[in-house]
CSV table of C-alpha atoms in Angstrom, one decimal:
chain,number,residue,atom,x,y,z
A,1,UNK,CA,-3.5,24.9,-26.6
A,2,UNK,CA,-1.5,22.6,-24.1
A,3,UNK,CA,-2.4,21.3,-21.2
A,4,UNK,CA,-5.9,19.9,-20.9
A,5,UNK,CA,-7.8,18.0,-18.1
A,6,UNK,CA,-8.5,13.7,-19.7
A,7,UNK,CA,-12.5,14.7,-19.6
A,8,UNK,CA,-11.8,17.8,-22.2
A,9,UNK,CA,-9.6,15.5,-24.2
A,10,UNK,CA,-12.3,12.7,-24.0
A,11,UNK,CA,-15.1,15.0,-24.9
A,12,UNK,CA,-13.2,15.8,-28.2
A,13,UNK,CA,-12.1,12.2,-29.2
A,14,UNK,CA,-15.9,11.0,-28.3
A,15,UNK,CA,-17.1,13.6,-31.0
A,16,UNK,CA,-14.7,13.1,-33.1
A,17,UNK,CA,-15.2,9.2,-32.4
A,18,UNK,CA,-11.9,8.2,-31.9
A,19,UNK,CA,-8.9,7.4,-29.2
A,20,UNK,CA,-6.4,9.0,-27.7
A,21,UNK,CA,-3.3,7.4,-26.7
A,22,UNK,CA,-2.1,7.8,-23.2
A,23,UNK,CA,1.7,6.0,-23.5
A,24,UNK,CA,3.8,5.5,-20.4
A,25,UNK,CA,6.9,7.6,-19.7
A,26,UNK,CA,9.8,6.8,-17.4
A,27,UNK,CA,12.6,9.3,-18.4
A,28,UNK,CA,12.5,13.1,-19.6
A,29,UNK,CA,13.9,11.2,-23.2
A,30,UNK,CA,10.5,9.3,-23.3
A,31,UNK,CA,8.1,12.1,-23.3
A,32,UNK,CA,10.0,13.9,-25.5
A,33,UNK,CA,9.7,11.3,-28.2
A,34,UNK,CA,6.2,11.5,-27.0
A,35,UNK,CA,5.4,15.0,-27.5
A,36,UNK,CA,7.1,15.1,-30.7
A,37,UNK,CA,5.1,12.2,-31.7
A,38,UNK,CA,2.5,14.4,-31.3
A,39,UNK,CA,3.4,17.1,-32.7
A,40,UNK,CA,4.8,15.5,-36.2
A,41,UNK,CA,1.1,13.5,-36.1
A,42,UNK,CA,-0.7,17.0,-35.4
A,43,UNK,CA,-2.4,14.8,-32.6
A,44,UNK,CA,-3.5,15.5,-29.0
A,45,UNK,CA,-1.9,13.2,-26.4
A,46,UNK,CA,-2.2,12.0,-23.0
A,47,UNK,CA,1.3,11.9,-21.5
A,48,UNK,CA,1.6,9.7,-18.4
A,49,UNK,CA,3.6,8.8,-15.2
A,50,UNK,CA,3.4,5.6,-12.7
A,51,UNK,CA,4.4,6.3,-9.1
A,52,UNK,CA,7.8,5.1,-8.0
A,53,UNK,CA,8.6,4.7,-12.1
A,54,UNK,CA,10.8,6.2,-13.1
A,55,UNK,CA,14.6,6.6,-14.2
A,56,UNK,CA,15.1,9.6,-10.9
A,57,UNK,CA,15.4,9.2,-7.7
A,58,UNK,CA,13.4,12.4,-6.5
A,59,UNK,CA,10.3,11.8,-7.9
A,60,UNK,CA,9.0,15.4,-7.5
A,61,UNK,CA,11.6,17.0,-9.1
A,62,UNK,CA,10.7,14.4,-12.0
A,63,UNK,CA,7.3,15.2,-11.9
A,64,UNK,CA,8.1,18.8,-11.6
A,65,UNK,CA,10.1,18.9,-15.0
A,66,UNK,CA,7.6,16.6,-17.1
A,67,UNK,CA,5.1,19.4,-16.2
A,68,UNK,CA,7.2,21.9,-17.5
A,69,UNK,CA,8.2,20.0,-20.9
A,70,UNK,CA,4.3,19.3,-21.1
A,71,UNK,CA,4.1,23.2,-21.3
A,72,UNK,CA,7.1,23.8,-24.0
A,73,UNK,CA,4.7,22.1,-26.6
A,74,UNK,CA,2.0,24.6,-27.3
A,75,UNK,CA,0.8,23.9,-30.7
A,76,UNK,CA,-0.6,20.3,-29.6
A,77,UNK,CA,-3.3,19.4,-26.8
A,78,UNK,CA,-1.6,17.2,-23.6
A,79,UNK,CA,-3.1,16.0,-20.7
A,80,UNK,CA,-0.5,15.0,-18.0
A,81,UNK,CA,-1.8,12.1,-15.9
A,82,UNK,CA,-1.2,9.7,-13.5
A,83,UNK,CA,-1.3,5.7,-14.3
A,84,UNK,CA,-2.2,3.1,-11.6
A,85,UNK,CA,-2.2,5.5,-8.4
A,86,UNK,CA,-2.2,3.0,-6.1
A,87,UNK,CA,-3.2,4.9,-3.2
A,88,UNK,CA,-5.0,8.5,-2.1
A,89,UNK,CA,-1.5,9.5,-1.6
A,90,UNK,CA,-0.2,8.9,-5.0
A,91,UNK,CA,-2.8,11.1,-6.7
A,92,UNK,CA,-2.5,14.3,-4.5
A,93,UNK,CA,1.2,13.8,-5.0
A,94,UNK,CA,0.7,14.2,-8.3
A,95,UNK,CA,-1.9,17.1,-8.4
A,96,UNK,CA,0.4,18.6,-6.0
A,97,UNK,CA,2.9,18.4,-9.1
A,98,UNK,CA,1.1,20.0,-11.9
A,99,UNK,CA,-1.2,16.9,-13.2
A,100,UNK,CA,-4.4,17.1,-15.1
A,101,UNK,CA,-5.3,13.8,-14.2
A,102,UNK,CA,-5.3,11.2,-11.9
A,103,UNK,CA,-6.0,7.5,-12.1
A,104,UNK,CA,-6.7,6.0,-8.4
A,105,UNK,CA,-6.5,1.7,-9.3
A,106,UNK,CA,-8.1,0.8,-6.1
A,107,UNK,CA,-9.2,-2.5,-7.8
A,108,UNK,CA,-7.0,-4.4,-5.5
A,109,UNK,CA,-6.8,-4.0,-1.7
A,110,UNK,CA,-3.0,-2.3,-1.0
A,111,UNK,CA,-3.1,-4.0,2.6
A,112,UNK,CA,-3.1,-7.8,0.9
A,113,UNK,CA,-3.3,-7.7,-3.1
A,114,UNK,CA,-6.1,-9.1,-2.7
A,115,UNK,CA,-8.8,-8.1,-4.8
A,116,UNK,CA,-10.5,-4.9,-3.2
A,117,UNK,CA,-14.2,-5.5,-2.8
A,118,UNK,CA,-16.6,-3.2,-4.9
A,119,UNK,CA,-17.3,-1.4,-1.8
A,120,UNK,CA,-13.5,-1.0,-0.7
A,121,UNK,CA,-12.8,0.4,-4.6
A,122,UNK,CA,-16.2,2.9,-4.9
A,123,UNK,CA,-14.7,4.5,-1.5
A,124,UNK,CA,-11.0,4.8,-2.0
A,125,UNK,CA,-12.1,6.8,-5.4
A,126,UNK,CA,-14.6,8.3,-4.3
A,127,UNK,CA,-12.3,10.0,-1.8
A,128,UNK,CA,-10.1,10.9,-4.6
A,129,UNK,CA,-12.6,12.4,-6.8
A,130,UNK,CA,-13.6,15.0,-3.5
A,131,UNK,CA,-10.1,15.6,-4.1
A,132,UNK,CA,-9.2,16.5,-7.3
A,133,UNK,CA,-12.6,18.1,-8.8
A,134,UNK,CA,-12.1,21.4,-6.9
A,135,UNK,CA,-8.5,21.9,-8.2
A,136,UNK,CA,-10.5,21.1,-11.6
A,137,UNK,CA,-8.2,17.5,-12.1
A,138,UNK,CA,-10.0,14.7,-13.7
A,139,UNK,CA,-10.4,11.1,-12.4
A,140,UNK,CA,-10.1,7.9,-14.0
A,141,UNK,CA,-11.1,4.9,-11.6
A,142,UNK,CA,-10.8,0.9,-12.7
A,143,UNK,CA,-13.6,-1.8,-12.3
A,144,UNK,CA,-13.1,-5.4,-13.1
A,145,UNK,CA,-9.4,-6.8,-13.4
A,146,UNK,CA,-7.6,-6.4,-16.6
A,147,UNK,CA,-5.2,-9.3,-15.8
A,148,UNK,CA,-1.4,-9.7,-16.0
A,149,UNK,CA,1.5,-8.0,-14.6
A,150,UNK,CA,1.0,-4.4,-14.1
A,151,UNK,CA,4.0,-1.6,-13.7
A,152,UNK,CA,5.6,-1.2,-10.8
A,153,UNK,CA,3.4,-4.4,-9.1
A,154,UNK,CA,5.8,-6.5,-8.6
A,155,UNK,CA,4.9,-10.7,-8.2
A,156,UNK,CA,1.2,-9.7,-9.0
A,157,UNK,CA,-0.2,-11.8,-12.1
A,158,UNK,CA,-4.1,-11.2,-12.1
A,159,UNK,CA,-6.7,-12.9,-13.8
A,160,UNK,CA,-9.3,-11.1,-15.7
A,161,UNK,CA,-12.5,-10.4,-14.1
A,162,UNK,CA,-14.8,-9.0,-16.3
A,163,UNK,CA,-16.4,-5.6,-15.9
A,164,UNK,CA,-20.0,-6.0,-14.8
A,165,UNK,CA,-22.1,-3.6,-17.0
A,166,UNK,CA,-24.6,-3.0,-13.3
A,167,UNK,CA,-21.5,-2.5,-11.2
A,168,UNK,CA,-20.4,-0.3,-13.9
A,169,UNK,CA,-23.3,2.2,-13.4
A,170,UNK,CA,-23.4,2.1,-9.8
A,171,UNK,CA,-19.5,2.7,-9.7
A,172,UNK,CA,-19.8,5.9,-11.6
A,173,UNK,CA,-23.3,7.2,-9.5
A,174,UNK,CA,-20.7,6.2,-6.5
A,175,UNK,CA,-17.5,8.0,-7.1
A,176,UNK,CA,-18.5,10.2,-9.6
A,177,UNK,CA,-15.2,10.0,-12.1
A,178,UNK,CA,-15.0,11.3,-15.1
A,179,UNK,CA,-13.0,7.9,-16.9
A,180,UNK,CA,-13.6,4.2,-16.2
A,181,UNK,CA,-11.1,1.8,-17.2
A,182,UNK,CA,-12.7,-1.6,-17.8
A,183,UNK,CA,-11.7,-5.3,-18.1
A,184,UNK,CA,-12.8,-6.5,-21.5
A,185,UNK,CA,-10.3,-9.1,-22.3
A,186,UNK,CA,-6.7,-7.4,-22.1
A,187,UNK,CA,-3.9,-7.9,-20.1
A,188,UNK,CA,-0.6,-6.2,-18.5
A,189,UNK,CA,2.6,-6.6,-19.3
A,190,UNK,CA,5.1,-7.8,-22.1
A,191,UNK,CA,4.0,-11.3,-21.6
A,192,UNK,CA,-0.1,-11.4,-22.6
A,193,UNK,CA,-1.2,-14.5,-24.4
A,194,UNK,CA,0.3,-17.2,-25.8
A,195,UNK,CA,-1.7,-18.2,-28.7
A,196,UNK,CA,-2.6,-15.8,-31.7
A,197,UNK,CA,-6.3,-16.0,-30.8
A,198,UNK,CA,-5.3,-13.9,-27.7
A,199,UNK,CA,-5.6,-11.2,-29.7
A,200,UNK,CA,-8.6,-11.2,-30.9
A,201,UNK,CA,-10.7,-11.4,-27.8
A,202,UNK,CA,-11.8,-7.9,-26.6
A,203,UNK,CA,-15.7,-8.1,-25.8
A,204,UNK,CA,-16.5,-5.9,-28.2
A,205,UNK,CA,-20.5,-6.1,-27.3
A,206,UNK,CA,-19.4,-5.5,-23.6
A,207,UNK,CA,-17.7,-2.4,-24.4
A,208,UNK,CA,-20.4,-1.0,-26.1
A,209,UNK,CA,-23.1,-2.1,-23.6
A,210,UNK,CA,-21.5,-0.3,-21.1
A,211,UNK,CA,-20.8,3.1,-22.7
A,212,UNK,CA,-24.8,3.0,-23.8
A,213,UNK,CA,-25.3,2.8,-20.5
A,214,UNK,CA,-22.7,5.4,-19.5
A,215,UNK,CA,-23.0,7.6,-22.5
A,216,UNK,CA,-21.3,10.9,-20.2
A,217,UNK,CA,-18.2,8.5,-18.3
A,218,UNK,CA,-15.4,7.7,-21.2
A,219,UNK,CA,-14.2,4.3,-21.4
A,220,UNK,CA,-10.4,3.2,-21.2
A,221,UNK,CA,-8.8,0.2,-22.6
A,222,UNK,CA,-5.9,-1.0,-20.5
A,223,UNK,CA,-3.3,-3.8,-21.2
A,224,UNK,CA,-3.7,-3.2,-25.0
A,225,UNK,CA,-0.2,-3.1,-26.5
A,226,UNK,CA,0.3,-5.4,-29.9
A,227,UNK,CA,3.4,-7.0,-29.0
A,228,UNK,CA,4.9,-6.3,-31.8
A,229,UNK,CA,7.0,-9.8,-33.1
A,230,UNK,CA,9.9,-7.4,-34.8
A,231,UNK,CA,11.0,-5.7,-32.1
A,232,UNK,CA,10.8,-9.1,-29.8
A,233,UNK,CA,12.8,-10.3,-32.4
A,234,UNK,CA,15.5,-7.7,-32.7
A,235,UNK,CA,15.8,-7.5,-28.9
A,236,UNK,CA,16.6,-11.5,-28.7
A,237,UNK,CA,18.8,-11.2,-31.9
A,238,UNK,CA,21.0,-8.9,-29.7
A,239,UNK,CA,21.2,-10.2,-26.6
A,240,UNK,CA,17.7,-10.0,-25.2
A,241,UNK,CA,15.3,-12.6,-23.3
A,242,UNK,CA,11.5,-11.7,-24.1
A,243,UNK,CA,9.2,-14.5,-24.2
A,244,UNK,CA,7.3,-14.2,-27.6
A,245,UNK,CA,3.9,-13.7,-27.1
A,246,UNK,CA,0.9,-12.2,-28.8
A,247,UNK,CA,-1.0,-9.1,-27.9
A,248,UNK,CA,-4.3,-7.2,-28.9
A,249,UNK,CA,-3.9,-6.5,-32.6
A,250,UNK,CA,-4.6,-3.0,-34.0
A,251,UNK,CA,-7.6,-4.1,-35.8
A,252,UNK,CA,-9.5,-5.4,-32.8
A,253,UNK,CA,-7.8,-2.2,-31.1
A,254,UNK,CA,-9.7,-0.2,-34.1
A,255,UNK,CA,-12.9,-2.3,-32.9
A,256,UNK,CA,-12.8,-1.1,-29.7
A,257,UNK,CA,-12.7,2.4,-30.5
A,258,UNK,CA,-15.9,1.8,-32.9
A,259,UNK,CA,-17.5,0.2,-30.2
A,260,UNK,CA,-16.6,3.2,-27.3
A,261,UNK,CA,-13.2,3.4,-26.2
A,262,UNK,CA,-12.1,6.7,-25.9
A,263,UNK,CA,-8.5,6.4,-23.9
A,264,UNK,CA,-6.3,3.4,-24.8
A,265,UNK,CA,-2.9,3.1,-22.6
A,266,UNK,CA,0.3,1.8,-24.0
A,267,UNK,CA,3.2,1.5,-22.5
A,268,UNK,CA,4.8,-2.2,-23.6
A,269,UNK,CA,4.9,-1.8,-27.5
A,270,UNK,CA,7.2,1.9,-27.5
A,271,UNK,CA,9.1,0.4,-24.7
A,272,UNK,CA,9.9,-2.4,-26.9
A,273,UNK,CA,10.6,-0.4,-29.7
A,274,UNK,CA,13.1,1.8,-27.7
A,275,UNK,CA,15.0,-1.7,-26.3
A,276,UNK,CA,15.5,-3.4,-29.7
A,277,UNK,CA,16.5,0.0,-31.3
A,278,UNK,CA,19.4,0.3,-28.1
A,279,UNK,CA,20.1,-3.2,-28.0
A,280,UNK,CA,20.8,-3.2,-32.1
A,281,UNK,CA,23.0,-0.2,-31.8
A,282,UNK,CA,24.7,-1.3,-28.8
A,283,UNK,CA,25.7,-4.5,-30.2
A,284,UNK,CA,26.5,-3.5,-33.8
A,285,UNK,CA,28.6,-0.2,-32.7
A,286,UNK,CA,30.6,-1.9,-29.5
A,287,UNK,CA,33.3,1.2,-29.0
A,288,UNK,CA,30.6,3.6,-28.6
A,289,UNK,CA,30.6,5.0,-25.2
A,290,UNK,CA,28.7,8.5,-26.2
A,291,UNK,CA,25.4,8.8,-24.3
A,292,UNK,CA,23.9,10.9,-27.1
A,293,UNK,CA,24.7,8.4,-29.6
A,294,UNK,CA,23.2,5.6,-27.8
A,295,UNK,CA,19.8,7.3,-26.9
A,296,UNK,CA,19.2,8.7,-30.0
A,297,UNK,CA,18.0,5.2,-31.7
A,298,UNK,CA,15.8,4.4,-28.9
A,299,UNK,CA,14.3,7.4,-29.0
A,300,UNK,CA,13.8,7.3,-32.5
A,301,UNK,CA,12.0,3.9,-31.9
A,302,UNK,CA,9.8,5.3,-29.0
A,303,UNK,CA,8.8,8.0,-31.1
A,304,UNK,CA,7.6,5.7,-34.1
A,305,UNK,CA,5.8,3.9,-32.1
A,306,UNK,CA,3.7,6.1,-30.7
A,307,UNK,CA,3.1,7.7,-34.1
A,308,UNK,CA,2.1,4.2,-35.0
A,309,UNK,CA,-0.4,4.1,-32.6
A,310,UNK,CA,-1.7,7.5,-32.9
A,311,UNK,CA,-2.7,7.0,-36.6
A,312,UNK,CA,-4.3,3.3,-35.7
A,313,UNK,CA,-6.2,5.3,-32.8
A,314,UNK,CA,-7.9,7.9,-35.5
A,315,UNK,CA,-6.2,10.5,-33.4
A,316,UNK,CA,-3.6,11.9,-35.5
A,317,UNK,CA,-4.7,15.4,-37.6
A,318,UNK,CA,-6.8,16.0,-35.0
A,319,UNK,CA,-5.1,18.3,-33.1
């Protein structure tokens, strides 16, 4: 039952009305505490890379590998998909590699940063989607600006710009992908708002005006991790620097799916979990030099996380 392409994955989580994760992975010890995740939650998964991310230096032989880890874990449903392409060439890279999905981010112009113009985005995806839908990958495509830092963007802090329910449409009859990640009041990055009310401010009506509108394109939530305050905590109690800050809660999270979203990435909160579990050890056990016995917490962490997540995204038994 493995590998699955993000539209057949949608499809099931839109009848089954709920979410499925799709969580960042840098290392070959991140997707494992994915996939087991997943398996211990009996819940399907969306397992997923970011171009030039990543703990390798040969990114194909990285790519290469996830793939065939992907295809070691049989009894759950994985899609393996690309985050933030930034350009045509990221996404056959990674088709070329074994992926199920793409996500081409042509929101901004890669020339200047700049904001690409509506035009400029429907193209570059568009051009992607010609691609991948004869080697049977799906597409996910961005409108709007979720705001913040993203991955692997270095000195970029957007704004949000709101998804425009018309552009929306004409997006989707324009490129023809089979996701649409949407800018409805989240944010990048491990830094998001700075009051608690920051959390609470998804547009709930603008989701769901948008997938009536779209009822066959599946809506993603970017820039939605929690920040969870005890793992910020336990990373500065050991050494760490990480601004406090407040993210989208689960229950407005648990809104959002209610209201349409079928795909919600996360990448900050496991990542968070994994540093203050190896920052804790690494300060209480000083003399410990063992790989093994430093990864293992982290991993651990990672892999609570996500099932976390998974049971807050209705996702887990579903499998």
């Amino acid at each position: 039952m493995t590998l699955q392409t993000l539209r057949a994955a949608l499809a099931e989580a839109e009848a089954g009305e709920y979410a499925v994760g799709a969580f960042n992975v840098s290392s070959i010890d991140q997707a494992i505490a994915v996939l087991d995740a997943a398996e211990a939650e009996h819940s399907p998964v969306i397992v997923q890379s970011i171009a030039g991310m990543s703990a390798y230096d040969n990114e194909s032989r990285w790519w290469t590998r996830l793939r065939g880890l992907v295809e070691e874990y049989t009894a759950v449903p994985v899609v393996l998909h690309l985050d933030h392409g930034r350009t045509y060439d990221d996404c056959v890279r990674a088709i070329d590699n074994g992926f199920t999905s793409v996500m081409i981010d042509a929101s901004r112009s890669t020339d200047t940063d700049e904001p690409a113009s509506f035009d400029e985005n429907a193209a570059a995806t568009r051009r992607v989607v010609d691609t991948a839908a004869p080697a049977g990958v799906s597409v996910e495509g961005e409108l709007g600006t979720i705001g913040g830092a993203e991955a692997g963007v270095s000195g970029i802090v957007e704004e949000i710009v709101f998804a425009d329910p018309d552009q929306a449409v004409e997006f989707v009859a324009q490129t023809g992908v089979d996701a649409l990640a949407v800018a409805v009041g989240t944010s990048h990055g491990s830094v998001k708002f700075t009051d608690a009310a920051g959390g609470q401010r998804l547009r709930l009506e603008l989701i769901a005006e948008i997938r009536s509108r779209l009822p066959d394109t599946f809506l993603v939530l970017h820039g939605s991790s929690s920040v969870p305050a005890d793992a910020v905590s336990v990373i500065n109690a050991h050494g760490g620097e990480v601004r406090p800050s407040y993210g989208i809660s689960p229950a407005q999270k648990s809104q959002g799916v209610a209201a349409g979203i079928r795909k919600i990435n996360q990448g900050t909160d496991s990542h968070l979990a994994w540093s203050a579990e190896l920052r804790r050890f690494l300060q209480e056990n000083p003399a410990v030099v063992e790989p093994s016995e430093q990864l293992r917490p982290a991993i651990g962490g990672f892999r609570a996380m996500v099932a976390q997540r998974m049971r807050e995204f209705g996702s887990s038994g579903r499998a």
